[in-house]
Amino acid sequence: MSQRDITQITVIGSGSMGHQIGMLSALAGYTTIIQDVNEEALHGAEASLSSIMNRWVGKGKITESEKMKALKNLSFTVQFEEAVRQADLVIEAVTEKLEVKKEVFQKLEQFAPSHTVFATNSSTIVNSLLAGATKRKDKVINMHFFFPPLVMDCVEVVMSEDTSEETAHLAMEVCSRMNRTAILLKKEISGFVANRILGALQKEAVFLYEEGIADFKDIDLICRKALNHPIGPFELMDLSGLDVAAFVMEQRYQETGDPEDKPFPCVLEKVENGELGRKTGKGWYTYSSDKGRN
C-alpha cells in the first residue's frame, strides 16, 4: 500500500495531541475520524479545532474555503469499531501508559482491516512493545508528533526490526502530505532522539533545583537567556503536562530498571496535588486566562 492508497485516517484519542493530529490529517485532504471513549472530550476537541481554524483564517494562514473543506473531512465518534473498520492508517494518541496502548492495539487488530497500518504517537514507547498485540508487526510504526502538532514541524518516524520499508515509506509520505518534516529512525531506542536530549536537560535542571543551586524560575531564565531556548525546562513541563513528564519517566524506569530514571519526587508531588501545568492552571507556575502566567 502506498500513500496514494490512503483515503481514511483514524486517530484514537482526542486529547491535546490527538485532536490536532486529526486536524493535520483533515487539512491534508484525508477523510479523518477522531475517536475517544469520552463524548465530552470529543465536543471539547471539536470546539477547540473550530476556534483554531477560525484564527488561522483571520491570520491569513488558510482561506475560509480551505477551512470549510478541512472541517468537512473531519468527524468525531465514541464508537471504536465504526472509527477503524475502513481506516487505512490508524494513529494512536492515548495516554502514555504501555498497558493502555496495548489494549488499544489489541482492539485495532480485532476491528481494523488487514491492510491497515497502525502507528503510535508515543513520545517514548517503542512500537515493538505494542506490535505483539497484533498479527501485523510489519505494519506497526511510531509516528511521534510534537506538541502542539498544529505548530511544531517535526515527526519522529521510528521503525522496529519488524517494521517493513513499505510501512516506513508510507508514514514518511503521509507526514509530507501533512506538511510536516519527518525524520526516519531505523533503530529503536526508548525516548527516540528529541526526548532523550530533553530528558537529560530536564534531569539536570531538576537536580539543580532540588539541590538548592537555583530557583526553577532562574533556571528557566538562564536557559532562555544564555542558551537561547524559547522556553525553559520547567516552563516546558508545564506546557506538556507534569503528568505526561511523570508517565514518560516511569515508562523509561520500567524499561531500564535504573533508579536514575524514576520520576522526580518534586514532579510526583505536583501530580498528586493535581498541579499538572497549564491545563490545570497551576504547575511550576500559576496561570490565569486574564493575567497569563505568574
PDB file of C-alpha atoms in Angstrom:
ATOM      1  CA  MET A   1       0.000   0.000   0.000  1.00  0.00           C
ATOM      2  CA  SER A   2       1.321   3.448  -0.894  1.00  0.00           C
ATOM      3  CA  GLN A   3       0.380   6.872   0.380  1.00  0.00           C
ATOM      4  CA  ARG A   4      -1.804   7.246  -2.708  1.00  0.00           C
ATOM      5  CA  ASP A   5      -3.926   4.332  -1.461  1.00  0.00           C
ATOM      6  CA  ILE A   6      -4.700   6.039   1.852  1.00  0.00           C
ATOM      7  CA  THR A   7      -8.072   7.729   1.924  1.00  0.00           C
ATOM      8  CA  GLN A   8      -9.079   7.434   5.592  1.00  0.00           C
ATOM      9  CA  ILE A   9      -7.024   8.126   8.700  1.00  0.00           C
ATOM     10  CA  THR A  10      -8.385   7.433  12.170  1.00  0.00           C
ATOM     11  CA  VAL A  11      -6.917   8.996  15.297  1.00  0.00           C
ATOM     12  CA  ILE A  12      -7.583   7.212  18.582  1.00  0.00           C
ATOM     13  CA  GLY A  13      -7.709   9.756  21.406  1.00  0.00           C
ATOM     14  CA  SER A  14      -8.939  13.347  21.240  1.00  0.00           C
ATOM     15  CA  GLY A  15      -6.609  14.872  23.818  1.00  0.00           C
ATOM     16  CA  SER A  16      -4.038  17.621  23.398  1.00  0.00           C
ATOM     17  CA  MET A  17      -2.150  15.599  20.763  1.00  0.00           C
ATOM     18  CA  GLY A  18      -4.854  13.524  19.106  1.00  0.00           C
ATOM     19  CA  HIS A  19      -7.297  16.218  18.047  1.00  0.00           C
ATOM     20  CA  GLN A  20      -4.554  18.334  16.466  1.00  0.00           C
ATOM     21  CA  ILE A  21      -3.071  15.347  14.626  1.00  0.00           C
ATOM     22  CA  GLY A  22      -6.583  14.723  13.336  1.00  0.00           C
ATOM     23  CA  MET A  23      -6.778  18.310  12.102  1.00  0.00           C
ATOM     24  CA  LEU A  24      -3.453  17.949  10.272  1.00  0.00           C
ATOM     25  CA  SER A  25      -4.896  14.878   8.575  1.00  0.00           C
ATOM     26  CA  ALA A  26      -8.082  16.669   7.580  1.00  0.00           C
ATOM     27  CA  LEU A  27      -6.142  19.675   6.275  1.00  0.00           C
ATOM     28  CA  ALA A  28      -4.075  17.259   4.173  1.00  0.00           C
ATOM     29  CA  GLY A  29      -7.270  16.077   2.473  1.00  0.00           C
ATOM     30  CA  TYR A  30      -7.760  12.740   4.187  1.00  0.00           C
ATOM     31  CA  THR A  31     -11.145  11.582   5.418  1.00  0.00           C
ATOM     32  CA  THR A  32     -10.424  11.729   9.129  1.00  0.00           C
ATOM     33  CA  ILE A  33     -12.156  10.273  12.181  1.00  0.00           C
ATOM     34  CA  ILE A  34     -11.196  11.156  15.736  1.00  0.00           C
ATOM     35  CA  GLN A  35     -12.355   8.545  18.244  1.00  0.00           C
ATOM     36  CA  ASP A  36     -12.491   8.848  22.018  1.00  0.00           C
ATOM     37  CA  VAL A  37     -14.390   6.997  24.741  1.00  0.00           C
ATOM     38  CA  ASN A  38     -15.261  10.345  26.338  1.00  0.00           C
ATOM     39  CA  GLU A  39     -18.007  12.173  24.425  1.00  0.00           C
ATOM     40  CA  GLU A  40     -17.410  15.387  26.369  1.00  0.00           C
ATOM     41  CA  ALA A  41     -13.742  15.308  25.352  1.00  0.00           C
ATOM     42  CA  LEU A  42     -14.786  14.953  21.716  1.00  0.00           C
ATOM     43  CA  HIS A  43     -17.055  18.009  21.970  1.00  0.00           C
ATOM     44  CA  GLY A  44     -14.190  19.953  23.519  1.00  0.00           C
ATOM     45  CA  ALA A  45     -11.825  18.844  20.754  1.00  0.00           C
ATOM     46  CA  GLU A  46     -14.293  19.856  18.052  1.00  0.00           C
ATOM     47  CA  ALA A  47     -14.794  23.289  19.601  1.00  0.00           C
ATOM     48  CA  SER A  48     -11.055  23.801  20.028  1.00  0.00           C
ATOM     49  CA  LEU A  49     -10.285  22.924  16.418  1.00  0.00           C
ATOM     50  CA  SER A  50     -13.053  25.155  15.101  1.00  0.00           C
ATOM     51  CA  SER A  51     -11.631  28.039  17.123  1.00  0.00           C
ATOM     52  CA  ILE A  52      -8.076  27.391  15.904  1.00  0.00           C
ATOM     53  CA  MET A  53      -9.169  27.214  12.280  1.00  0.00           C
ATOM     54  CA  ASN A  54     -11.088  30.494  12.639  1.00  0.00           C
ATOM     55  CA  ARG A  55      -7.935  32.143  13.980  1.00  0.00           C
ATOM     56  CA  TRP A  56      -5.940  30.725  11.077  1.00  0.00           C
ATOM     57  CA  VAL A  57      -8.403  32.234   8.630  1.00  0.00           C
ATOM     58  CA  GLY A  58      -8.190  35.557  10.458  1.00  0.00           C
ATOM     59  CA  LYS A  59      -4.395  35.497  10.215  1.00  0.00           C
ATOM     60  CA  GLY A  60      -4.459  34.530   6.539  1.00  0.00           C
ATOM     61  CA  LYS A  61      -2.826  31.118   7.112  1.00  0.00           C
ATOM     62  CA  ILE A  62      -5.694  29.391   5.291  1.00  0.00           C
ATOM     63  CA  THR A  63      -8.736  30.566   3.354  1.00  0.00           C
ATOM     64  CA  GLU A  64     -12.319  30.224   4.506  1.00  0.00           C
ATOM     65  CA  SER A  65     -12.821  27.668   1.735  1.00  0.00           C
ATOM     66  CA  GLU A  66      -9.813  25.617   2.900  1.00  0.00           C
ATOM     67  CA  LYS A  67     -11.121  25.701   6.457  1.00  0.00           C
ATOM     68  CA  MET A  68     -14.572  24.501   5.467  1.00  0.00           C
ATOM     69  CA  LYS A  69     -13.109  21.734   3.293  1.00  0.00           C
ATOM     70  CA  ALA A  70     -10.901  20.500   6.138  1.00  0.00           C
ATOM     71  CA  LEU A  71     -13.731  20.560   8.672  1.00  0.00           C
ATOM     72  CA  LYS A  72     -15.882  18.624   6.203  1.00  0.00           C
ATOM     73  CA  ASN A  73     -13.188  15.943   6.110  1.00  0.00           C
ATOM     74  CA  LEU A  74     -13.329  15.599   9.896  1.00  0.00           C
ATOM     75  CA  SER A  75     -15.751  13.639  12.078  1.00  0.00           C
ATOM     76  CA  PHE A  76     -15.868  12.547  15.723  1.00  0.00           C
ATOM     77  CA  THR A  77     -17.199   9.382  17.349  1.00  0.00           C
ATOM     78  CA  VAL A  78     -17.159   7.360  20.548  1.00  0.00           C
ATOM     79  CA  GLN A  79     -17.673   4.150  18.556  1.00  0.00           C
ATOM     80  CA  PHE A  80     -14.319   2.348  18.222  1.00  0.00           C
ATOM     81  CA  GLU A  81     -15.360  -0.277  15.668  1.00  0.00           C
ATOM     82  CA  GLU A  82     -17.062   2.332  13.488  1.00  0.00           C
ATOM     83  CA  ALA A  83     -13.963   4.527  13.584  1.00  0.00           C
ATOM     84  CA  VAL A  84     -11.474   1.892  12.421  1.00  0.00           C
ATOM     85  CA  ARG A  85     -13.388  -0.537  10.203  1.00  0.00           C
ATOM     86  CA  GLN A  86     -12.496   1.352   6.996  1.00  0.00           C
ATOM     87  CA  ALA A  87      -9.266   3.001   8.143  1.00  0.00           C
ATOM     88  CA  ASP A  88      -6.137   2.769   6.024  1.00  0.00           C
ATOM     89  CA  LEU A  89      -3.943   4.275   8.752  1.00  0.00           C
ATOM     90  CA  VAL A  90      -4.672   4.482  12.470  1.00  0.00           C
ATOM     91  CA  ILE A  91      -2.669   6.845  14.677  1.00  0.00           C
ATOM     92  CA  GLU A  92      -2.982   6.004  18.378  1.00  0.00           C
ATOM     93  CA  ALA A  93      -2.707   9.026  20.680  1.00  0.00           C
ATOM     94  CA  VAL A  94      -3.985   7.825  24.057  1.00  0.00           C
ATOM     95  CA  THR A  95      -2.355   8.271  27.458  1.00  0.00           C
ATOM     96  CA  GLU A  96       1.364   7.446  27.739  1.00  0.00           C
ATOM     97  CA  LYS A  97       0.886   4.102  29.510  1.00  0.00           C
ATOM     98  CA  LEU A  98       2.057   0.861  27.929  1.00  0.00           C
ATOM     99  CA  GLU A  99      -0.845  -1.315  29.091  1.00  0.00           C
ATOM    100  CA  VAL A 100      -3.443   1.181  27.877  1.00  0.00           C
ATOM    101  CA  LYS A 101      -1.795   1.357  24.466  1.00  0.00           C
ATOM    102  CA  LYS A 102      -1.568  -2.443  24.257  1.00  0.00           C
ATOM    103  CA  GLU A 103      -5.307  -2.690  24.844  1.00  0.00           C
ATOM    104  CA  VAL A 104      -5.899  -0.222  22.004  1.00  0.00           C
ATOM    105  CA  PHE A 105      -3.697  -2.223  19.630  1.00  0.00           C
ATOM    106  CA  GLN A 106      -5.474  -5.458  20.551  1.00  0.00           C
ATOM    107  CA  LYS A 107      -8.792  -3.832  19.640  1.00  0.00           C
ATOM    108  CA  LEU A 108      -7.322  -2.426  16.445  1.00  0.00           C
ATOM    109  CA  GLU A 109      -6.235  -5.906  15.386  1.00  0.00           C
ATOM    110  CA  GLN A 110      -9.754  -7.139  16.065  1.00  0.00           C
ATOM    111  CA  PHE A 111     -11.677  -4.492  14.140  1.00  0.00           C
ATOM    112  CA  ALA A 112      -9.395  -2.861  11.533  1.00  0.00           C
ATOM    113  CA  PRO A 113      -8.929  -4.250   8.005  1.00  0.00           C
ATOM    114  CA  SER A 114      -5.907  -6.460   7.354  1.00  0.00           C
ATOM    115  CA  HIS A 115      -4.184  -3.791   5.237  1.00  0.00           C
ATOM    116  CA  THR A 116      -4.397  -1.069   7.900  1.00  0.00           C
ATOM    117  CA  VAL A 117      -1.146   0.391   9.214  1.00  0.00           C
ATOM    118  CA  PHE A 118      -1.014   1.021  12.969  1.00  0.00           C
ATOM    119  CA  ALA A 119       1.038   3.980  14.203  1.00  0.00           C
ATOM    120  CA  THR A 120       1.607   5.104  17.762  1.00  0.00           C
ATOM    121  CA  ASN A 121       2.201   8.735  18.651  1.00  0.00           C
ATOM    122  CA  SER A 122       4.013   7.672  21.822  1.00  0.00           C
ATOM    123  CA  SER A 123       6.784  10.042  22.858  1.00  0.00           C
ATOM    124  CA  THR A 124       8.886   7.268  24.413  1.00  0.00           C
ATOM    125  CA  ILE A 125       7.394   3.776  23.943  1.00  0.00           C
ATOM    126  CA  VAL A 126       8.920   1.863  21.034  1.00  0.00           C
ATOM    127  CA  ASN A 127       6.430   0.240  18.698  1.00  0.00           C
ATOM    128  CA  SER A 128       7.856  -3.294  19.145  1.00  0.00           C
ATOM    129  CA  LEU A 129       6.370  -3.264  22.663  1.00  0.00           C
ATOM    130  CA  LEU A 130       2.928  -2.810  21.076  1.00  0.00           C
ATOM    131  CA  ALA A 131       3.258  -4.823  17.881  1.00  0.00           C
ATOM    132  CA  GLY A 132       2.992  -8.116  19.775  1.00  0.00           C
ATOM    133  CA  ALA A 133      -0.658  -7.292  20.423  1.00  0.00           C
ATOM    134  CA  THR A 134      -1.238  -7.595  16.669  1.00  0.00           C
ATOM    135  CA  LYS A 135      -0.673 -10.095  13.866  1.00  0.00           C
ATOM    136  CA  ARG A 136       0.914  -7.443  11.624  1.00  0.00           C
ATOM    137  CA  LYS A 137       4.247  -6.437  13.154  1.00  0.00           C
ATOM    138  CA  ASP A 138       5.423  -5.285   9.732  1.00  0.00           C
ATOM    139  CA  LYS A 139       2.635  -2.681   9.660  1.00  0.00           C
ATOM    140  CA  VAL A 140       3.343  -1.125  13.090  1.00  0.00           C
ATOM    141  CA  ILE A 141       5.418   2.040  13.449  1.00  0.00           C
ATOM    142  CA  ASN A 142       5.998   5.121  15.610  1.00  0.00           C
ATOM    143  CA  MET A 143       4.834   8.496  14.284  1.00  0.00           C
ATOM    144  CA  HIS A 144       5.807  10.836  17.109  1.00  0.00           C
ATOM    145  CA  PHE A 145       4.348  14.290  16.554  1.00  0.00           C
ATOM    146  CA  PHE A 146       5.440  17.101  18.859  1.00  0.00           C
ATOM    147  CA  PHE A 147       3.228  19.307  20.996  1.00  0.00           C
ATOM    148  CA  PRO A 148       1.343  21.191  19.713  1.00  0.00           C
ATOM    149  CA  PRO A 149       1.133  19.297  16.403  1.00  0.00           C
ATOM    150  CA  LEU A 150      -0.509  22.176  14.521  1.00  0.00           C
ATOM    151  CA  VAL A 151       2.525  24.325  15.336  1.00  0.00           C
ATOM    152  CA  MET A 152       5.520  22.005  15.620  1.00  0.00           C
ATOM    153  CA  ASP A 153       7.071  20.978  12.306  1.00  0.00           C
ATOM    154  CA  CYS A 154       8.663  17.653  13.232  1.00  0.00           C
ATOM    155  CA  VAL A 155       7.695  13.973  13.372  1.00  0.00           C
ATOM    156  CA  GLU A 156       9.980  11.171  14.530  1.00  0.00           C
ATOM    157  CA  VAL A 157       9.146   8.090  12.444  1.00  0.00           C
ATOM    158  CA  VAL A 158      10.653   5.037  14.128  1.00  0.00           C
ATOM    159  CA  MET A 159      10.986   1.517  12.721  1.00  0.00           C
ATOM    160  CA  SER A 160      11.400  -1.682  14.713  1.00  0.00           C
ATOM    161  CA  GLU A 161      13.251  -4.711  13.375  1.00  0.00           C
ATOM    162  CA  ASP A 162       9.892  -5.988  12.103  1.00  0.00           C
ATOM    163  CA  THR A 163       8.573  -2.772  10.538  1.00  0.00           C
ATOM    164  CA  SER A 164       8.630  -3.027   6.755  1.00  0.00           C
ATOM    165  CA  GLU A 165      10.277  -0.475   4.494  1.00  0.00           C
ATOM    166  CA  GLU A 166       6.890  -0.080   2.807  1.00  0.00           C
ATOM    167  CA  THR A 167       5.288   0.932   6.121  1.00  0.00           C
ATOM    168  CA  ALA A 168       8.101   3.384   6.875  1.00  0.00           C
ATOM    169  CA  HIS A 169       7.831   4.917   3.406  1.00  0.00           C
ATOM    170  CA  LEU A 170       4.084   5.270   3.787  1.00  0.00           C
ATOM    171  CA  ALA A 171       4.430   7.040   7.153  1.00  0.00           C
ATOM    172  CA  MET A 172       7.030   9.419   5.733  1.00  0.00           C
ATOM    173  CA  GLU A 173       4.803  10.252   2.758  1.00  0.00           C
ATOM    174  CA  VAL A 174       1.800  10.901   4.999  1.00  0.00           C
ATOM    175  CA  CYS A 175       3.885  13.312   7.092  1.00  0.00           C
ATOM    176  CA  SER A 176       4.966  15.098   3.933  1.00  0.00           C
ATOM    177  CA  ARG A 177       1.360  15.477   2.786  1.00  0.00           C
ATOM    178  CA  MET A 178       0.555  16.863   6.253  1.00  0.00           C
ATOM    179  CA  ASN A 179       3.298  19.431   5.610  1.00  0.00           C
ATOM    180  CA  ARG A 180       5.441  18.099   8.436  1.00  0.00           C
ATOM    181  CA  THR A 181       9.170  17.365   8.414  1.00  0.00           C
ATOM    182  CA  ALA A 182       9.646  13.672   9.187  1.00  0.00           C
ATOM    183  CA  ILE A 183      12.907  12.116  10.348  1.00  0.00           C
ATOM    184  CA  LEU A 184      13.243   8.348   9.933  1.00  0.00           C
ATOM    185  CA  LEU A 185      14.946   6.362  12.699  1.00  0.00           C
ATOM    186  CA  LYS A 186      15.732   2.811  11.597  1.00  0.00           C
ATOM    187  CA  LYS A 187      16.691   1.624  15.080  1.00  0.00           C
ATOM    188  CA  GLU A 188      14.534   1.702  18.201  1.00  0.00           C
ATOM    189  CA  ILE A 189      15.536   3.323  21.461  1.00  0.00           C
ATOM    190  CA  SER A 190      13.252   4.435  24.288  1.00  0.00           C
ATOM    191  CA  GLY A 191      12.595   8.165  24.041  1.00  0.00           C
ATOM    192  CA  PHE A 192      13.935   8.317  20.473  1.00  0.00           C
ATOM    193  CA  VAL A 193      16.110  11.411  19.864  1.00  0.00           C
ATOM    194  CA  ALA A 194      14.320  14.563  20.988  1.00  0.00           C
ATOM    195  CA  ASN A 195      13.022  13.257  24.307  1.00  0.00           C
ATOM    196  CA  ARG A 196      16.340  11.665  25.245  1.00  0.00           C
ATOM    197  CA  ILE A 197      18.069  15.015  24.798  1.00  0.00           C
ATOM    198  CA  LEU A 198      15.195  16.838  26.508  1.00  0.00           C
ATOM    199  CA  GLY A 199      15.160  14.291  29.345  1.00  0.00           C
ATOM    200  CA  ALA A 200      18.857  14.847  30.016  1.00  0.00           C
ATOM    201  CA  LEU A 201      18.253  18.609  30.178  1.00  0.00           C
ATOM    202  CA  GLN A 202      15.248  18.237  32.492  1.00  0.00           C
ATOM    203  CA  LYS A 203      17.086  15.802  34.760  1.00  0.00           C
ATOM    204  CA  GLU A 204      19.941  18.244  35.269  1.00  0.00           C
ATOM    205  CA  ALA A 205      17.552  21.183  35.705  1.00  0.00           C
ATOM    206  CA  VAL A 206      15.570  19.382  38.417  1.00  0.00           C
ATOM    207  CA  PHE A 207      18.796  18.244  40.125  1.00  0.00           C
ATOM    208  CA  LEU A 208      19.985  21.863  40.305  1.00  0.00           C
ATOM    209  CA  TYR A 209      16.593  22.912  41.696  1.00  0.00           C
ATOM    210  CA  GLU A 210      16.353  20.105  44.284  1.00  0.00           C
ATOM    211  CA  GLU A 211      19.939  20.751  45.431  1.00  0.00           C
ATOM    212  CA  GLY A 212      19.077  24.395  46.055  1.00  0.00           C
ATOM    213  CA  ILE A 213      21.565  25.673  43.476  1.00  0.00           C
ATOM    214  CA  ALA A 214      18.963  27.872  41.798  1.00  0.00           C
ATOM    215  CA  ASP A 215      15.224  28.524  41.828  1.00  0.00           C
ATOM    216  CA  PHE A 216      13.273  26.940  38.970  1.00  0.00           C
ATOM    217  CA  LYS A 217      12.413  30.389  37.595  1.00  0.00           C
ATOM    218  CA  ASP A 218      16.091  31.311  37.460  1.00  0.00           C
ATOM    219  CA  ILE A 219      16.982  28.019  35.765  1.00  0.00           C
ATOM    220  CA  ASP A 220      14.353  28.744  33.113  1.00  0.00           C
ATOM    221  CA  LEU A 221      15.693  32.287  32.739  1.00  0.00           C
ATOM    222  CA  ILE A 222      19.275  31.059  32.264  1.00  0.00           C
ATOM    223  CA  CYS A 223      18.150  28.557  29.613  1.00  0.00           C
ATOM    224  CA  ARG A 224      16.304  31.311  27.745  1.00  0.00           C
ATOM    225  CA  LYS A 225      18.965  33.993  28.027  1.00  0.00           C
ATOM    226  CA  ALA A 226      22.227  32.022  27.952  1.00  0.00           C
ATOM    227  CA  LEU A 227      21.243  29.041  25.806  1.00  0.00           C
ATOM    228  CA  ASN A 228      18.691  30.887  23.652  1.00  0.00           C
ATOM    229  CA  HIS A 229      15.999  28.279  24.331  1.00  0.00           C
ATOM    230  CA  PRO A 230      12.499  29.587  23.549  1.00  0.00           C
ATOM    231  CA  ILE A 231      11.255  28.359  26.939  1.00  0.00           C
ATOM    232  CA  GLY A 232      12.958  26.821  29.963  1.00  0.00           C
ATOM    233  CA  PRO A 233      12.703  23.162  31.078  1.00  0.00           C
ATOM    234  CA  PHE A 234      10.193  23.895  33.864  1.00  0.00           C
ATOM    235  CA  GLU A 235       8.049  26.002  31.544  1.00  0.00           C
ATOM    236  CA  LEU A 236       8.135  23.153  29.028  1.00  0.00           C
ATOM    237  CA  MET A 237       6.992  20.645  31.655  1.00  0.00           C
ATOM    238  CA  ASP A 238       4.057  22.934  32.397  1.00  0.00           C
ATOM    239  CA  LEU A 239       3.252  23.186  28.702  1.00  0.00           C
ATOM    240  CA  SER A 240       3.367  19.437  28.041  1.00  0.00           C
ATOM    241  CA  GLY A 241       1.834  18.458  31.396  1.00  0.00           C
ATOM    242  CA  LEU A 242       3.594  17.264  34.520  1.00  0.00           C
ATOM    243  CA  ASP A 243       1.547  14.074  34.418  1.00  0.00           C
ATOM    244  CA  VAL A 244       2.983  13.377  30.971  1.00  0.00           C
ATOM    245  CA  ALA A 245       6.507  14.015  32.287  1.00  0.00           C
ATOM    246  CA  ALA A 246       5.868  11.552  35.133  1.00  0.00           C
ATOM    247  CA  PHE A 247       4.403   8.910  32.774  1.00  0.00           C
ATOM    248  CA  VAL A 248       7.395   9.210  30.439  1.00  0.00           C
ATOM    249  CA  MET A 249       9.932   8.813  33.247  1.00  0.00           C
ATOM    250  CA  GLU A 250       8.027   5.905  34.799  1.00  0.00           C
ATOM    251  CA  GLN A 251       7.932   4.127  31.442  1.00  0.00           C
ATOM    252  CA  ARG A 252      11.683   4.657  30.998  1.00  0.00           C
ATOM    253  CA  TYR A 253      12.296   3.301  34.515  1.00  0.00           C
ATOM    254  CA  GLN A 254      10.149   0.226  33.824  1.00  0.00           C
ATOM    255  CA  GLU A 255      12.266  -0.477  30.741  1.00  0.00           C
ATOM    256  CA  THR A 256      15.712   0.185  32.200  1.00  0.00           C
ATOM    257  CA  GLY A 257      15.336  -0.558  35.919  1.00  0.00           C
ATOM    258  CA  ASP A 258      17.759   2.320  36.524  1.00  0.00           C
ATOM    259  CA  PRO A 259      16.777   4.310  39.674  1.00  0.00           C
ATOM    260  CA  GLU A 260      18.107   7.416  37.910  1.00  0.00           C
ATOM    261  CA  ASP A 261      15.179   7.126  35.500  1.00  0.00           C
ATOM    262  CA  LYS A 262      12.490   7.231  38.200  1.00  0.00           C
ATOM    263  CA  PRO A 263      10.132  10.239  38.108  1.00  0.00           C
ATOM    264  CA  PHE A 264      11.410  13.210  40.107  1.00  0.00           C
ATOM    265  CA  PRO A 265       9.883  13.397  43.623  1.00  0.00           C
ATOM    266  CA  CYS A 266       9.036  17.078  43.137  1.00  0.00           C
ATOM    267  CA  VAL A 267       7.164  16.257  39.918  1.00  0.00           C
ATOM    268  CA  LEU A 268       5.258  13.372  41.532  1.00  0.00           C
ATOM    269  CA  GLU A 269       4.234  15.663  44.378  1.00  0.00           C
ATOM    270  CA  LYS A 270       2.747  18.149  41.944  1.00  0.00           C
ATOM    271  CA  VAL A 271       0.939  15.411  40.041  1.00  0.00           C
ATOM    272  CA  GLU A 272      -0.538  14.055  43.286  1.00  0.00           C
ATOM    273  CA  ASN A 273      -1.753  17.575  44.083  1.00  0.00           C
ATOM    274  CA  GLY A 274      -3.373  17.927  40.658  1.00  0.00           C
ATOM    275  CA  GLU A 275      -0.906  20.637  39.638  1.00  0.00           C
ATOM    276  CA  LEU A 276      -0.314  19.462  36.081  1.00  0.00           C
ATOM    277  CA  GLY A 277       0.696  22.716  34.408  1.00  0.00           C
ATOM    278  CA  ARG A 278      -1.161  24.965  32.026  1.00  0.00           C
ATOM    279  CA  LYS A 279      -4.089  22.582  31.565  1.00  0.00           C
ATOM    280  CA  THR A 280      -4.989  22.801  35.272  1.00  0.00           C
ATOM    281  CA  GLY A 281      -3.957  26.424  35.780  1.00  0.00           C
ATOM    282  CA  LYS A 282      -1.032  25.529  38.034  1.00  0.00           C
ATOM    283  CA  GLY A 283       2.177  23.559  37.765  1.00  0.00           C
ATOM    284  CA  TRP A 284       5.575  25.080  38.377  1.00  0.00           C
ATOM    285  CA  TYR A 285       3.895  28.367  37.531  1.00  0.00           C
ATOM    286  CA  THR A 286       0.356  29.612  38.081  1.00  0.00           C
ATOM    287  CA  TYR A 287      -1.731  30.527  35.049  1.00  0.00           C
ATOM    288  CA  SER A 288      -4.882  32.596  34.657  1.00  0.00           C
ATOM    289  CA  SER A 289      -6.765  33.458  31.488  1.00  0.00           C
ATOM    290  CA  ASP A 290      -6.807  37.187  32.222  1.00  0.00           C
ATOM    291  CA  LYS A 291      -3.316  37.692  33.628  1.00  0.00           C
ATOM    292  CA  GLY A 292      -1.304  34.984  31.922  1.00  0.00           C
ATOM    293  CA  ARG A 293       1.496  33.310  33.870  1.00  0.00           C
ATOM    294  CA  ASN A 294       2.613  34.149  37.388  1.00  0.00           C
TER     295      ASN A 294
END
